[in-house]
Every structure is written in C-alpha cells, then in structure tokens.
XYZ file of C-alpha atoms in Angstrom:
753
model
C 44.791 69.119 123.685
C 41.365 70.691 123.447
C 42.292 74.269 124.233
C 40.958 76.710 121.608
C 43.925 78.976 122.235
C 46.417 76.541 120.780
C 48.442 73.574 121.992
C 51.828 72.372 120.807
C 52.419 68.782 119.824
C 55.603 66.923 120.549
C 56.238 67.769 124.183
C 59.199 69.675 125.586
C 56.925 72.546 126.567
C 58.873 75.143 128.497
C 62.167 74.390 126.779
C 63.860 76.407 124.055
C 62.875 73.754 121.517
C 60.102 74.955 119.265
C 57.943 72.331 117.568
C 56.967 72.329 113.916
C 53.357 71.313 114.582
C 50.885 73.278 116.643
C 47.219 72.481 117.210
C 44.146 74.441 118.099
C 40.734 72.834 118.482
C 37.455 74.544 117.671
C 34.042 72.851 117.873
C 35.564 69.401 117.702
C 37.862 70.093 114.742
C 41.629 70.233 115.278
C 43.544 72.650 113.075
C 47.118 71.382 112.783
C 49.521 74.080 111.575
C 52.842 72.936 110.134
C 55.420 75.709 110.482
C 59.009 74.452 110.623
C 61.041 76.846 112.804
C 63.958 78.763 111.268
C 63.194 77.466 107.755
C 61.621 79.156 104.750
C 59.837 75.947 103.742
C 58.212 72.997 105.489
C 60.271 69.809 105.133
C 59.679 66.299 106.433
C 62.694 65.558 108.612
C 63.045 62.759 111.169
C 62.196 65.211 113.944
C 59.053 66.341 112.133
C 58.029 62.723 111.557
C 58.366 62.090 115.293
C 56.035 65.013 115.920
C 53.537 63.590 113.433
C 53.665 60.213 115.208
C 52.886 61.954 118.517
C 50.112 63.952 116.855
C 48.468 60.857 115.366
C 48.635 59.105 118.725
C 46.978 62.020 120.540
C 44.293 62.487 117.899
C 43.525 58.774 118.059
C 42.981 58.968 121.835
C 41.164 62.303 122.113
C 37.482 61.475 121.621
C 36.504 65.169 121.818
C 38.086 65.692 118.378
C 35.989 64.566 115.403
C 38.150 65.730 112.517
C 41.335 67.583 111.683
C 42.684 70.061 109.129
C 46.364 70.072 108.160
C 47.405 73.560 107.061
C 50.724 75.363 106.558
C 52.093 78.310 108.488
C 54.382 79.247 105.572
C 53.231 81.889 103.078
C 53.668 79.913 99.841
C 54.611 76.344 100.833
C 52.454 73.552 102.185
C 55.090 70.806 102.379
C 58.058 70.999 99.993
C 58.995 67.348 100.509
C 61.543 65.369 102.469
C 64.603 66.934 104.040
C 67.119 66.078 101.308
C 70.059 66.718 103.637
C 69.097 63.599 105.577
C 69.586 61.551 102.404
C 73.282 62.402 102.585
C 73.474 60.526 105.879
C 72.266 57.262 104.334
C 75.146 54.792 104.125
C 73.459 51.630 102.863
C 70.447 50.549 100.856
C 69.026 49.107 104.085
C 69.224 52.526 105.750
C 67.323 54.101 102.860
C 64.780 51.277 102.772
C 64.142 51.751 106.492
C 63.645 55.497 105.979
C 61.055 54.715 103.315
C 59.271 52.162 105.516
C 59.104 54.654 108.383
C 57.480 57.198 106.084
C 55.038 54.625 104.774
C 54.003 53.538 108.270
C 53.467 57.133 109.363
C 51.251 57.932 106.395
C 49.426 54.625 106.781
C 48.535 55.642 110.344
C 47.425 59.036 109.023
C 45.220 57.405 106.391
C 43.585 54.984 108.839
C 43.216 57.428 111.715
C 39.954 57.267 113.654
C 39.098 60.763 112.458
C 39.418 62.227 108.947
C 42.278 64.610 108.190
C 41.665 67.248 105.542
C 44.664 68.565 103.613
C 44.269 72.338 103.205
C 46.912 73.057 100.592
C 48.308 76.445 99.673
C 51.700 76.690 97.981
C 54.136 73.952 96.989
C 52.953 70.428 97.761
C 55.764 68.247 96.460
C 57.307 64.832 96.981
C 56.644 63.706 100.533
C 54.231 66.634 100.776
C 51.989 65.226 98.063
C 52.354 61.741 99.538
C 51.130 63.190 102.849
C 48.179 64.850 101.108
C 47.263 61.585 99.362
C 47.120 59.867 102.761
C 44.605 62.440 103.984
C 40.899 61.715 103.657
C 40.125 64.803 101.562
C 42.218 67.422 99.752
C 41.449 71.105 99.151
C 43.862 73.406 97.322
C 43.933 77.096 96.534
C 43.540 78.397 93.008
C 46.794 80.327 93.188
C 49.926 80.316 90.936
C 52.117 79.321 93.901
C 50.055 76.182 94.534
C 51.745 73.347 92.656
C 51.667 69.606 93.220
C 54.018 66.855 92.052
C 56.318 63.954 92.796
C 59.772 65.159 91.638
C 61.773 62.302 93.177
C 62.998 60.944 89.820
C 64.785 64.272 89.313
C 66.997 63.207 92.237
C 67.470 59.698 90.879
C 64.973 58.326 93.427
C 61.391 57.086 93.437
C 58.553 58.204 95.722
C 59.218 56.357 98.950
C 56.267 57.111 101.237
C 53.521 55.411 99.270
C 53.394 57.654 96.222
C 53.830 54.800 93.741
C 50.818 53.048 95.260
C 48.354 55.782 96.205
C 48.668 58.133 93.240
C 47.918 55.651 90.391
C 44.956 54.257 92.324
C 43.693 57.779 92.888
C 43.988 59.204 89.367
C 44.431 56.159 87.158
C 47.482 54.196 86.051
C 48.319 56.249 82.942
C 48.032 59.643 84.648
C 49.799 58.374 87.752
C 52.744 57.048 85.759
C 52.957 60.312 83.838
C 53.354 62.375 87.024
C 55.758 59.916 88.654
C 58.007 59.362 85.614
C 58.239 62.992 84.495
C 58.552 64.459 87.985
C 56.613 67.455 86.652
C 54.599 69.843 88.770
C 50.957 70.571 88.026
C 48.977 73.619 89.051
C 45.964 73.237 91.294
C 43.411 73.484 88.476
C 45.078 70.647 86.575
C 45.389 68.662 89.802
C 41.610 69.004 90.243
C 40.977 67.793 86.683
C 43.219 64.784 87.273
C 41.630 64.014 90.618
C 44.755 64.608 92.713
C 42.722 67.061 94.790
C 38.990 67.158 95.495
C 38.242 70.869 95.594
C 39.594 74.252 94.525
C 39.030 77.434 96.554
C 40.247 81.004 96.856
C 43.121 81.362 99.359
C 41.026 83.649 101.575
C 38.509 80.898 102.356
C 40.819 77.870 102.474
C 40.736 77.531 106.249
C 36.990 78.030 106.660
C 36.093 75.635 103.835
C 38.533 73.034 105.173
C 36.920 73.220 108.626
C 33.484 72.745 107.068
C 34.669 69.786 104.982
C 36.232 68.172 108.051
C 32.795 68.200 109.729
C 31.059 66.893 106.602
C 33.544 64.067 106.050
C 33.442 63.146 109.742
C 29.653 62.943 109.580
C 29.720 60.891 106.367
C 28.101 63.643 104.282
C 31.095 64.030 101.918
C 33.950 61.876 100.688
C 36.816 61.956 98.255
C 35.922 60.319 94.947
C 38.292 58.465 92.643
C 38.446 60.494 89.436
C 37.399 58.579 86.320
C 40.125 58.870 83.678
C 37.685 58.318 80.802
C 36.387 55.177 79.126
C 39.806 54.282 77.702
C 41.490 54.776 81.058
C 38.807 52.765 82.820
C 39.166 49.872 80.379
C 42.952 49.845 80.729
C 42.977 50.205 84.517
C 40.196 47.755 85.312
C 41.720 44.586 83.884
C 45.141 42.910 84.123
C 45.661 42.823 80.352
C 45.027 46.569 80.054
C 47.351 47.356 82.934
C 50.053 45.111 81.493
C 49.789 46.976 78.183
C 50.139 50.385 79.889
C 53.115 49.213 81.946
C 54.853 47.613 78.955
C 54.445 50.769 76.870
C 55.716 52.878 79.775
C 58.855 50.731 80.031
C 59.498 50.864 76.281
C 59.030 54.628 76.025
C 61.061 55.288 79.166
C 64.028 53.211 78.010
C 63.921 54.796 74.554
C 63.955 58.290 76.032
C 66.364 57.768 78.942
C 68.638 55.263 77.148
C 68.872 53.450 80.462
C 70.814 56.250 82.159
C 68.180 56.884 84.846
C 67.451 53.592 86.653
C 64.908 55.211 88.993
C 62.446 55.491 86.113
C 62.256 51.725 85.609
C 62.347 51.182 89.391
C 59.276 53.410 89.738
C 57.413 51.438 87.058
C 58.370 48.191 88.807
C 57.049 49.487 92.141
C 53.752 50.595 90.580
C 53.413 47.253 88.779
C 54.124 45.304 91.975
C 51.167 46.882 93.722
C 48.761 46.095 90.904
C 50.025 42.549 90.345
C 50.417 41.331 93.942
C 48.442 43.763 96.072
C 49.107 47.013 97.896
C 51.067 45.483 100.805
C 53.544 43.919 98.398
C 53.633 47.162 96.397
C 54.638 49.162 99.473
C 57.396 46.674 100.303
C 58.682 46.801 96.736
C 58.581 50.623 96.789
C 60.759 50.689 99.904
C 63.182 48.124 98.528
C 63.615 49.943 95.227
C 63.886 53.310 97.009
C 66.755 51.856 99.048
C 68.512 50.606 95.918
C 68.109 53.903 94.058
C 69.410 55.952 96.992
C 72.759 54.169 96.677
C 73.197 54.681 92.925
C 75.840 57.031 91.579
C 73.116 58.668 89.465
C 71.208 59.711 92.579
C 74.356 60.990 94.269
C 75.173 63.172 91.229
C 71.635 64.540 90.910
C 71.455 65.328 94.632
C 74.810 67.099 94.327
C 73.351 69.277 91.540
C 70.286 69.984 93.694
C 72.444 71.316 96.527
C 74.839 73.121 94.176
C 72.032 75.080 92.514
C 70.534 75.915 95.911
C 73.923 77.223 97.061
C 74.149 79.405 93.957
C 70.750 80.910 94.754
C 72.302 82.268 97.961
C 75.599 83.278 96.315
C 75.750 87.097 95.885
C 78.414 86.751 93.196
C 80.914 89.064 94.911
C 83.265 88.544 97.842
C 83.806 91.597 100.095
C 87.134 90.089 101.217
C 88.506 90.729 97.728
C 87.804 94.464 98.109
C 88.626 95.385 101.729
C 88.894 99.057 100.745
C 85.147 99.253 99.948
C 82.308 99.724 102.456
C 79.705 96.981 102.944
C 77.141 99.048 101.044
C 79.252 98.683 97.884
C 78.275 95.005 97.697
C 74.534 95.468 98.073
C 72.591 94.980 94.810
C 70.541 97.891 93.520
C 66.971 97.452 92.263
C 66.410 96.882 88.533
C 62.902 97.794 87.427
C 63.302 99.109 83.892
C 65.612 97.657 81.288
C 66.464 98.309 77.654
C 67.403 95.594 75.188
C 69.332 96.504 72.039
C 68.770 93.955 69.310
C 65.302 92.480 68.776
C 66.544 89.254 67.215
C 66.231 85.742 68.622
C 68.287 86.407 71.756
C 67.034 89.937 72.445
C 63.400 88.926 72.091
C 64.037 85.876 74.278
C 65.485 88.034 77.051
C 62.525 90.432 76.749
C 60.056 87.542 77.013
C 61.360 86.453 80.424
C 61.952 90.009 81.695
C 58.307 91.056 81.283
C 57.167 87.887 83.064
C 59.139 89.003 86.103
C 57.704 92.501 86.174
C 60.400 94.445 84.320
C 59.461 97.351 82.080
C 61.261 96.641 78.780
C 62.342 98.981 76.002
C 63.196 96.894 72.909
C 65.352 98.629 70.286
C 66.519 97.673 66.818
C 67.653 99.442 63.640
C 64.260 99.562 61.913
C 60.569 99.129 62.654
C 60.332 95.786 60.851
C 62.944 94.223 63.133
C 61.325 95.677 66.244
C 57.957 94.310 65.111
C 59.494 90.886 64.522
C 61.008 90.931 68.016
C 57.701 92.035 69.516
C 55.968 89.154 67.710
C 58.576 86.697 69.044
C 57.851 87.842 72.616
C 54.140 87.478 71.948
C 54.649 83.930 70.630
C 56.510 82.848 73.784
C 53.753 84.249 75.983
C 50.985 82.803 73.795
C 52.547 79.367 74.149
C 52.374 79.732 77.923
C 48.777 80.959 77.633
C 47.823 77.992 75.438
C 49.367 75.613 77.978
C 47.383 77.436 80.713
C 50.571 78.357 82.529
C 49.416 81.984 82.597
C 46.002 83.631 82.456
C 44.667 85.980 79.779
C 44.997 88.872 82.220
C 48.629 87.979 82.904
C 49.279 87.717 79.163
C 47.874 91.213 78.621
C 49.776 92.614 81.602
C 53.068 91.166 80.359
C 52.631 92.457 76.820
C 51.819 95.902 78.225
C 55.287 96.024 79.806
C 57.146 95.985 76.488
C 57.611 98.893 74.116
C 59.630 99.176 70.914
C 61.857 101.881 69.481
C 64.316 102.489 66.637
C 66.242 105.159 68.535
C 67.413 105.695 72.097
C 64.255 107.421 73.300
C 63.199 106.116 76.706
C 66.730 105.024 77.607
C 67.321 107.922 79.994
C 65.783 106.252 83.045
C 66.635 102.576 82.554
C 68.566 100.718 85.250
C 70.150 98.178 82.920
C 70.864 97.927 79.205
C 71.395 94.494 77.656
C 73.070 94.578 74.254
C 72.290 91.591 72.028
C 73.503 92.691 68.596
C 75.578 90.913 65.969
C 78.757 89.204 67.207
C 81.134 91.803 65.812
C 83.498 93.878 67.958
C 83.224 97.062 65.844
C 79.413 96.915 65.923
C 79.405 96.378 69.669
C 81.786 99.307 70.179
C 79.495 101.587 68.209
C 76.425 100.467 70.132
C 78.208 100.938 73.474
C 79.249 104.519 72.645
C 75.756 105.436 71.439
C 74.141 103.844 74.489
C 76.345 105.570 77.050
C 75.422 108.921 75.503
C 71.740 108.175 76.107
C 71.617 106.465 79.512
C 72.051 107.731 83.060
C 75.663 107.485 84.319
C 74.555 105.020 87.008
C 72.954 102.598 84.538
C 74.627 99.254 83.866
C 75.635 98.173 80.367
C 75.659 94.396 79.862
C 76.671 92.681 76.648
C 75.211 89.324 75.670
C 78.235 88.320 73.604
C 78.942 84.600 73.587
C 82.688 84.611 72.826
C 84.207 88.126 72.604
C 86.068 89.080 75.811
C 84.171 91.739 77.758
C 87.353 93.734 78.355
C 87.699 94.230 74.585
C 84.135 95.494 74.324
C 84.610 97.739 77.388
C 87.544 99.490 75.695
C 84.978 101.708 73.952
C 83.362 102.693 77.247
C 83.766 105.951 79.111
C 82.471 104.158 82.225
C 84.103 100.681 82.118
C 83.303 100.133 85.796
C 79.630 99.828 84.779
C 80.212 97.366 81.940
C 80.063 93.567 82.190
C 78.768 90.519 80.352
C 75.410 88.783 80.685
C 75.642 85.622 78.633
C 72.210 84.046 78.186
C 71.772 80.686 76.478
C 69.462 79.834 73.623
C 66.500 79.542 73.743
C 66.461 82.052 76.582
C 63.001 81.151 77.912
C 64.011 77.504 78.319
C 67.733 77.417 79.142
C 68.315 77.947 82.882
C 71.916 79.219 82.959
C 73.183 82.794 82.970
C 76.898 83.606 82.981
C 77.690 87.002 84.531
C 81.152 88.141 83.407
C 82.777 91.118 85.147
C 86.087 92.563 83.995
C 88.892 93.666 86.320
C 87.378 97.165 86.108
C 83.748 96.248 86.855
C 82.541 97.667 90.175
C 81.478 94.948 92.678
C 78.055 96.543 93.094
C 77.484 96.297 89.341
C 78.260 92.579 89.525
C 76.052 92.080 92.596
C 73.168 93.958 90.974
C 73.416 91.943 87.753
C 73.603 88.628 89.628
C 70.550 89.575 91.691
C 68.623 90.560 88.572
C 69.571 87.308 86.856
C 68.134 85.394 89.816
C 64.999 87.542 89.630
C 64.605 86.306 86.048
C 64.652 82.760 87.394
C 68.112 81.923 86.094
C 70.819 79.810 87.692
C 73.659 82.355 87.783
C 77.389 81.661 87.814
C 79.972 84.437 87.917
C 82.675 83.779 85.343
C 85.918 85.679 84.833
C 86.604 87.311 81.493
C 88.198 85.466 78.588
C 87.330 84.258 75.069
C 84.247 82.044 75.233
C 84.032 82.602 79.012
C 83.304 79.137 80.466
C 80.431 77.292 78.785
C 81.356 78.177 75.216
C 85.041 77.683 75.889
C 84.532 74.062 76.933
C 81.953 73.557 74.182
C 84.354 74.655 71.423
C 86.823 71.725 71.545
C 83.872 69.328 71.829
C 82.238 70.755 68.687
C 85.612 70.961 66.912
C 86.345 67.316 67.542
C 82.890 66.340 66.252
C 83.651 68.346 63.093
C 87.049 66.653 62.711
C 85.326 63.271 62.925
C 83.168 64.386 59.989
C 86.328 65.467 58.148
C 87.602 61.937 58.643
C 84.494 60.444 57.108
C 82.420 59.451 60.133
C 78.704 59.848 59.366
C 76.798 62.791 60.851
C 74.132 60.638 62.488
C 76.747 58.236 63.897
C 78.508 61.122 65.666
C 75.249 62.542 67.004
C 73.923 59.175 68.183
C 77.136 58.390 70.090
C 76.884 61.608 72.104
C 73.150 61.257 72.730
C 73.866 57.740 73.982
C 76.494 59.288 76.284
C 73.747 61.441 77.767
C 73.682 64.792 75.934
C 70.153 65.942 75.007
C 71.169 66.338 71.350
C 74.275 65.475 69.386
C 76.919 68.118 68.587
C 76.006 68.370 64.887
C 72.324 68.783 65.674
C 73.296 71.410 68.242
C 75.184 73.633 65.810
C 72.433 73.172 63.216
C 70.014 74.518 65.847
C 72.248 77.398 66.974
C 73.171 78.351 63.415
C 76.206 77.126 61.502
C 77.230 80.689 60.637
C 77.175 81.644 64.329
C 79.136 78.516 65.247
C 81.722 79.212 62.536
C 82.249 82.811 63.658
C 82.577 81.721 67.292
C 84.980 78.984 66.231
C 87.272 81.506 64.557
C 87.362 83.694 67.682
C 88.188 80.692 69.857
C 90.868 79.417 67.450
C 92.570 82.809 67.450
C 92.711 82.723 71.241
C 93.540 79.025 71.557
C 95.375 77.558 68.536
C 94.683 74.047 69.853
C 91.045 74.676 68.889
C 91.781 74.984 65.162
C 88.352 74.350 63.594
C 87.386 71.435 61.393
C 86.973 71.907 57.641
C 83.477 70.429 57.408
C 81.504 73.116 59.242
C 82.914 76.179 57.350
C 82.463 74.282 54.071
C 78.769 73.759 54.764
C 78.349 77.439 55.719
C 80.134 78.514 52.525
C 77.442 76.629 50.576
C 74.766 78.861 52.138
C 73.553 76.283 54.623
C 73.084 77.842 58.058
C 71.112 75.085 59.764
C 67.556 75.150 60.980
C 67.020 78.874 60.412
C 67.763 78.489 56.681
C 65.894 75.139 56.527
C 69.124 73.488 55.387
C 72.275 72.443 57.200
C 73.721 69.028 57.942
C 70.110 67.943 58.383
C 67.054 68.659 56.265
C 64.106 70.654 57.657
C 60.479 71.088 56.652
C 58.703 74.432 56.163
C 58.030 74.733 59.904
C 61.694 74.086 60.682
C 61.130 70.569 62.012
C 64.290 68.480 61.765
C 64.363 65.506 59.417
C 67.090 63.094 58.377
C 70.693 63.911 57.476
C 70.763 65.614 54.076
C 72.924 63.182 52.019
C 74.054 65.939 49.655
C 75.949 67.623 52.491
C 78.833 65.145 52.357
C 79.906 66.295 48.916
C 80.680 69.716 50.402
C 83.594 68.486 52.521
C 84.486 64.911 51.531
C 86.291 63.686 48.458
C 84.064 61.685 46.056
C 85.724 58.390 46.913
C 84.922 58.706 50.577
C 81.236 59.601 50.217
C 79.110 56.822 51.754
C 77.155 54.468 49.539
C 74.034 55.335 51.519
C 73.929 58.844 50.077
C 72.159 59.694 46.840
C 75.346 61.204 45.393
C 77.564 58.170 45.863
C 79.728 57.645 42.795
C 79.115 54.707 40.492
C 81.948 52.246 40.995
C 82.392 48.460 40.972
C 83.246 48.483 44.677
C 81.281 50.687 47.085
C 83.432 53.146 49.049
C 84.211 52.108 52.596
C 82.525 54.165 55.287
C 84.763 54.373 58.376
C 83.529 52.291 61.254
C 84.187 53.884 64.600
C 82.907 52.549 67.933
C 80.644 54.920 69.869
C 83.011 54.842 72.852
C 85.845 56.188 70.672
C 83.653 59.041 69.413
C 82.614 59.797 72.983
C 86.180 59.814 74.286
C 87.509 62.067 71.545
C 84.790 64.685 72.009
C 84.109 64.513 75.750
C 87.740 64.289 76.888
C 88.491 67.440 74.898
C 85.725 69.148 76.883
C 86.916 67.792 80.243
C 90.465 68.914 79.577
C 89.298 72.439 78.741
C 87.108 72.561 81.853
C 90.184 71.776 83.970
C 92.088 74.580 82.220
C 89.224 76.995 82.959
C 89.527 76.166 86.651
C 93.302 76.620 86.744
C 93.028 79.836 84.700
C 90.540 81.257 87.214
C 87.749 81.495 84.639
C 85.437 79.680 87.049
C 85.576 80.070 90.811
C 85.117 76.413 91.736
C 84.414 72.910 90.380
C 80.844 73.426 91.620
C 80.333 76.407 89.302
C 81.925 74.458 86.465
C 79.633 71.491 86.936
C 76.459 73.560 87.243
C 77.487 75.693 84.261
C 78.082 72.682 82.023
C 74.868 70.888 82.995
C 72.536 73.894 82.788
C 74.331 75.757 80.000
C 75.324 73.167 77.422
C 73.437 70.043 78.467
C 76.263 67.994 79.990
C 74.546 64.807 81.229
C 73.088 65.586 84.687
C 73.393 61.971 85.842
C 77.179 62.323 85.455
C 77.173 65.386 87.739
C 79.152 67.719 85.465
C 82.698 67.637 84.032
C 84.486 67.763 87.399
C 82.255 65.240 89.140
C 82.640 62.989 86.101
C 86.437 63.262 86.211
C 86.334 62.384 89.900
C 84.181 59.321 89.171
C 86.574 58.178 86.434
C 89.622 59.078 88.500
C 91.910 61.929 87.478
C 94.737 59.463 86.770
C 92.537 57.631 84.256
C 91.545 60.935 82.625
C 95.214 61.900 82.228
C 96.111 58.482 80.840
C 93.350 58.669 78.213
C 94.313 62.221 77.264
C 97.944 61.198 76.839
C 96.931 58.250 74.656
C 94.849 60.526 72.424
C 97.541 63.204 72.327
C 100.017 60.618 71.056
C 97.649 59.968 68.146
C 96.593 63.599 67.604
C 99.498 65.771 68.815
C 98.562 69.100 70.372
C 94.832 68.545 70.675
C 94.809 66.490 73.867
C 97.796 67.652 75.867
C 96.638 67.220 79.478
C 96.056 70.403 81.455
C 98.798 71.050 83.985
C 96.266 70.975 86.842
C 95.290 67.413 85.856
C 98.901 66.258 85.715
C 99.571 67.737 89.167
C 96.408 66.228 90.645
C 97.220 62.824 89.145
C 100.703 62.955 90.703
C 99.209 63.792 94.090
C 96.281 61.374 93.719
C 93.789 64.212 94.273
C 90.185 64.707 93.243
C 88.309 67.934 92.513
C 85.948 67.506 95.439
C 88.651 66.689 97.964
C 89.532 69.298 100.587
C 92.117 70.818 98.271
C 89.706 71.516 95.429
C 86.225 72.012 96.912
C-alpha cells in the first residue's frame, strides 16, 4: 500500500470492478481519494462502507503510514450523504437500526484509528458526509460557495444515524448542535468555521497541500482540533445538567409548537442528543440507532423520501417526449441556450423573477409603463439581493455583479436580441393581448414569449400571437425568490423545442419544474380554488377567521387559507376566483371575500384585510370589524368590538377542526383527481410535487395523491359522497375516483404510476 503511484483499496484488482477509494502514499501520509464510479456525487453505500472497513484495517496495520488525508475526486462534492436508495430496501425497524449501528461502528473505528485522518473538504459535505468528517481528527474546508455542511436527515423524516447526534453537539455546543440537527439547514464553510464544525478554512487551490501538512502536524502532536467555545452563556448551559435540561426542554417546546407534532423525527433527535448527555456517549449511540430505526419505518419518512426522489426525477425530466412527435428530428427536442431575457411588468412578480434571473447569470431587461414603476421594480430586486448580502449568502462583489446585469426601460428598446420574454402584467386578457402584439413586433422571430398568468388559459392569450408556436406559460409562485415551483404550460401549438428550452431555463433558475397542460388555473391554482372557496363559505356560515386558519395549519399547511389570500392580495384572489367560477361552476365563490374587497381591503398590501397589519406590513390579529362586511348583525361574534347589544349574546357556530379540514381539503383532493383525468398533469408524481412545492400541501402527507392512497380511495369517495349529500354539487366525486374505488386501485399502483 505504500506505492507513491497509487493503490486501490478494496481488492478485486484486475477485475472490471472499480473501487470508490484509491490511495497514494507520499512521505508517510496516505491520500485517500473518494470518487464513486459512474456517479456525479459521492454517496455512502454498503459497498463503499465495506471499502472503508478494508481501508481502516490496512491503515491500522501499515506502520509506514503516519497520517491520512480524505479528499474527494468529485469537482463540487465531498460526500453528499448516505445512499438514500438503500433506505427503500429497509423492511423493519431492526434493519434500519442495524444500518445505523454499522455506520456508527465504522466511524468509531475511523475516529480511534492509530493514525489521524484529516478531512479535506471541498463541496457538499452533508448527512453521513458530515458525520464522517466529525469522526476525523481534523477538518479543513475550502472557502468556496459550493462548500456547504449540514445534517439534513430531518428533511427525510429521519435523524442522523452515524453518530451525528452525539459528536456534533459535543463539538460545537448543545444549542448550536441542536439548531443544525433540528433545522436540517446547510451552512457555508465560513459559518462552519465560526461554529467550530471545521478547524480551518483555505483556498481550494491549496486544500491538498495544507491537508498534507496538517496530517504531519497532527500525527506529531503539534496541532489538534479544538472544541469551539460557544460563549459564556453557552458554556454555562452546556457545562451543567440543569443548563442542559433547560436547553433540551426549550427545544422540545419550540419544536412541538412549530411542527405541531407532525414530524416525529424532530423529537426523536432531541431524545437521542439528551440520551448521550444524561447517560453517556455509549448509551447515546445506542439510542440514536434505535430511534433511527423507528423513524425509518414511519409514514412521514416514507412520504418525505418519496418527495426527495420525485424532485430528483423531475431534475432529469426534459419536459417533452419525442414519442409524441415522431415526425420531428431529435434536434427539435434539444433546449436552446437562454442568456438574455426581458421581463414586462416590474411589479411584485416581475421584480421577483428578475431577482432570481440575475443570480443565475442572465442579462435582464426590465420594462414597465413609466420610470417610477421601473425604479420601484429595480429597488425590489435590490432589496432581495441586499437581504442575501446581509445574511452573508453572497459577497459584496457578487451583489454588484448581479445588480449590473439588470437594466430598466419604458419602451421595447433592447428587446431585439433577447432569447426569452416573460410577461408579468395585470391579470387581464385584453392587456395581455396588447402586450403580446407589441412584444412580437420588437423581438426576434426565434425568441420565446412566456406569460406568467396564474389563471387565464395560455391558448386564449396566444390567440393574439402571430407566432403561437413560440408562446407558452411560465407560472411562477409568490414570492418568487422563495417558492420552489415553476409550472411550464405549453398549448397544443407550442413547439416542443420551446417547451424544452423553457423547462431547461426554469431548472437553471433553481426551480422545481412541472409541465402542465393548458386550462383555467392550470394545476396548482385549479386545486387551490375549491380549497379557498370552501374556506370562504365557512366564513359565510359564521365560522371565525382564526378558527378556519388554525384548523388548516394544524392539518399541516404553512399558513391558513384566509392568511394566504390576505398575503397574495384579496383583489387578486377575487379576480382569479371569478375566472375559475366561469370555467367550473362548481367553484362558485363565497360571498365573504368579494365583500371584503368591495370595502377597499386588499390584504397585507393595503395594510387591511381579514387581518390587521402594522406599518411594516407585519400581520396582527383578526380585524373584528371585518365580520360586519359579510355577516348579518345577529351572527356577529360577541368577541368582536362591533357585537350588538342584546340580552343574550349571539351564538358563534362551533365546528370541529376535522370538519373544517375535510370540507376544504377533500375539495382540493377531488379537483386534483380531476386534473389527472383531464390530462392537466402528466402523473400523480407531478401532482404531488406541484401541490407540495407550489401551494404548501403538507410534505409529510406526500401530496394529494399520496395522501389519497394513504387514506384509501374508497374512503375518499365515501367522504366526498357524504359531503355532497349535504352540499349538492360541490363534492361530487371525480369519475376517476369512482372507477378506482370500484376496482380497488391506488394512484401509485402499476395502473397509475
């Protein structure tokens, strides 16, 4: 193993099998390069773990080696974590617990190896990757944007299972350790250094040479990794049982309040951390494995892992199927480059699109009707970037470079050489027709015109086009810089290459892209409409605003439906509701929302809606005066300041949360099924990803179709029929659900994958 030219670890030399680990030794220091064959990232699979076991054994025996450096052969990944596909093979909690114990034992042998191993980290160091780094004697990372560190296991409904719950808190302090474990967030290398996750920060060009030097110094006892002091407060809390108990109790309280108990892995992680502090590290490791095994078998973890794979599949999905156009050559499906774009409409959505486009290297021309609006849009882009600068997510140089990519205009100058135009003007068909005609007169015939409409069918907008084959929809979600979904909506006239190019550009912007067929509301807004409508009807019937919102937040939505439309804008929601009701009479809107809009209340943007807002737009309590706008005086709740004086207080309808949830959510599920049968979405997978990432459907439920499968389609139909008997016409089960119930099918069976 001491050849300077390089030696493979794991045996099978001379066969076709290529190992993931290779070693070369120079002056007593072994450089171990991890480069998983035929993969874009390094993952810790069973086969890789076997190679690590062999490596540790050989390093332990070879007395000519005094230290080792673990480095990656991938350009921007150190170790991305465990091989998630192997989790799908786990059948029992015992299987998962054993997998965790195997990982723990491997990293324990790494930590207690005769010689020190130095982690030389460049690129993503996540999950099992960070756990591996923590088991090394010393950690160096590159000061590069691609170098990120974190333990994201809770995002899969799991907990760190290879010692992360034990090593990380002891390394960086209990409070900081819990924060990283419970949020699953990634930190950049500079922050990791401040926390004490890593010991040193270097330029990528000198990572290898510095790591070799540190290996010698650590081996000779001249340097060691220090535990980072988390301040006087942190030291006081961490150093005594009472302080630790306080931190752990607060963590449990805050976690339960935020998660509402829907994510059991969060409490399991706290329990594993606590076990190590209360009864020693050995017990902590055993508890970590046990709880990892339990979490791996939860439905929550199964749904979150499904979403992980579904989004990864969409990253590889080109959005077009050549089999649907056999008359076209292969080149017709290859996306074209998009380097310069124009955005028409510098309002909230247009500015939001511009803010992400410049961050991905696009030259942006931002147009609006007058200079004041352009300036406001420019300022909105600047604010998004300044927030990232303040949070140290970008540098000052990057901030300046991004702002230099955007230019404003009040006419169509500069449109002649753009690759893509995104129209984000007022939701009015006549206005959009005018903008489309003007734009096509100014752009190159090969440029793509995309409309950001949220409800108007693209085919109606394209009627004004002289080149309808180059027109399609790009439906972003608000706020654009935070919401991950993008719906790309071609019409039956859109050229496949236009669709492929738009999908590719959406991915370049970092979006999760689903291709949706044309129709009012497309997919996300179509399934959102009956949900919002039903919430409004509940208000019509006298159910309190905060009661409706709380029931749906308890179900798992990030915000309640009334809060949501207050945020989006009640005027926007009302206009969209009218368009949807015209297309689908079953979605006849409630009276409450238009009544509030008629009173000049538009939600957060006007500082007044169903809720009250302060000068900065921060949401307060329900505005009690709002009820008088849509309820008769006798039904206004006593709690409001405008309740009438009467001997007997009016009765406020009591409605169980489960009834509110069923009436709103089942309306959404039913519409999702119709979207699938109507061909609006291509698959249940797209429908689930679209609902979770577009409108905040609870991720732990997997999406509308996964949720219907977990309930059972027969149960869904039964509940819809019960509601339809009470509210005729609003809950008539979709034909696809009736047929599936008759055949005892599920959406993710062979027939509906």
